[in-house]
Amino acid sequence: MPQNESRPSPHRPWEDGWAPDTTRAPGTRRLWLAGALAVATVVACVTTIALSDRPGDEASRRTTATAPTGADARRGPGLISFATPSTPSTAATTAGAGPGGGPSSSTSPSPTPSPAVRHSTTATPSASSPVRPTPAAPAPASPRRSLRSVNYSDRYWHVSHGLVRLDPAAAGDARADSTFTVVPGLADRACLSLRTADGRYLRHRDFVLRAERDDGSSLFGRDATFCARPASAASGAVSLESVNYPGRFLRHQDFRLRLDPYQDSDLYRADSAFRFTSPLAG
């Protein structure tokens, strides 16, 4: 075989004329050793991870194999729990029982409202207007009557320009405007309404008494209905209380008839007391 002879080094020739081979790259053996070490390190890490995961998988398999199935498996602790559906026997036992052991919503009757929360259909007076409980006064025997003031005995109810005033007794044909027909109340037949000679009714609007045509509405009927109460200011006199504003009575103020809340004063009681008299108009 031919022998490869290295060329002698020009810097340091050996005694026998031999020189190292410079055709190979220096450090090749070290690179191989470093690569082998890296591969061994990777293999060791993969082996360690595989061995550490295997016991957990085995434990998980054992837990799954021994855990109860169906709805009972959901009863374990957790952030969210699900209710277990009732079995037929349980449903039969708990029939008619709702949440908390009360009646079931599917079988219990509809609850009836408590009397404390039922709303009244009529308006109630404010707390500042005390209601005076008084019995109803008897209706006048004759349907055609006039009304006279108690504390102004020479003045009568009188319709003037659509409003009701307290005026001295009129003369001639004007007496018809101070004569009214007493009829059963439009909103409550136990009370009364007052009709004028031309067919209008006395009703309050904006708490002022006036004569207007009946428009057939329920509001007009309530506004034109008053309940007569015995007046304490004079024997035989009456006070007229509104049906839709209990606690408010008709009284004169500046000789105009209006609806005001009851006041515990002698002046109010006198201003709200009237007498039914014989009709001024024949």
C-alpha angles and dihedrals in degrees: 000000000000115000120228109225119196118226114252116256112255091213102046116011118192123237093247092045095251121135131185119268109258096181092088120078112247119246097028092130092053092052091054091050092050092049092050091050092051092050091049090051093052092048091050092051093049091048092050093050092048092050093047093051096048098071091050092052090049091050090048091051091049091049092049092048094052099038116104117252132227124021093341091066089067094060094082120108117280144131093268124037128190126215116248113239113242119253118232091261092049092048090052091050095049097041111135093020122110132188112323093015093290127130115297117256090230094057105028117097121246111277116249117230116258115250087237092066099040112115121229118231092220126071117254125217120253122260090256091060109069115206116230109217107221132155121249117272119233116264117250115269095230118057093217112067145148126222122227128193119246098215093037100041093176093058129082138188106275131180111226123171091340095308128100115237137174103246136161115269109288125226131232120349092353088075088077089069088060095049122085137181113234110220133170111281116276091223099027121023090201087068130046145250127204120226124195126226091260094052101262123129131227108243135160120243121173082001090293120119114235141156115251141158117264108254093190095244123135089235091059090049092054093044090053097048123091133173118222114229125185108261117229092206094074138005113259094015125119138210119214115224122197118246097215094038106045111195094035119104134188111256135161121247120176083355092297121118114235140156113254133169116261115270125195095233136110091235094055092046091051094045091051096047120098139166128223106229137176112291115272090214115068 
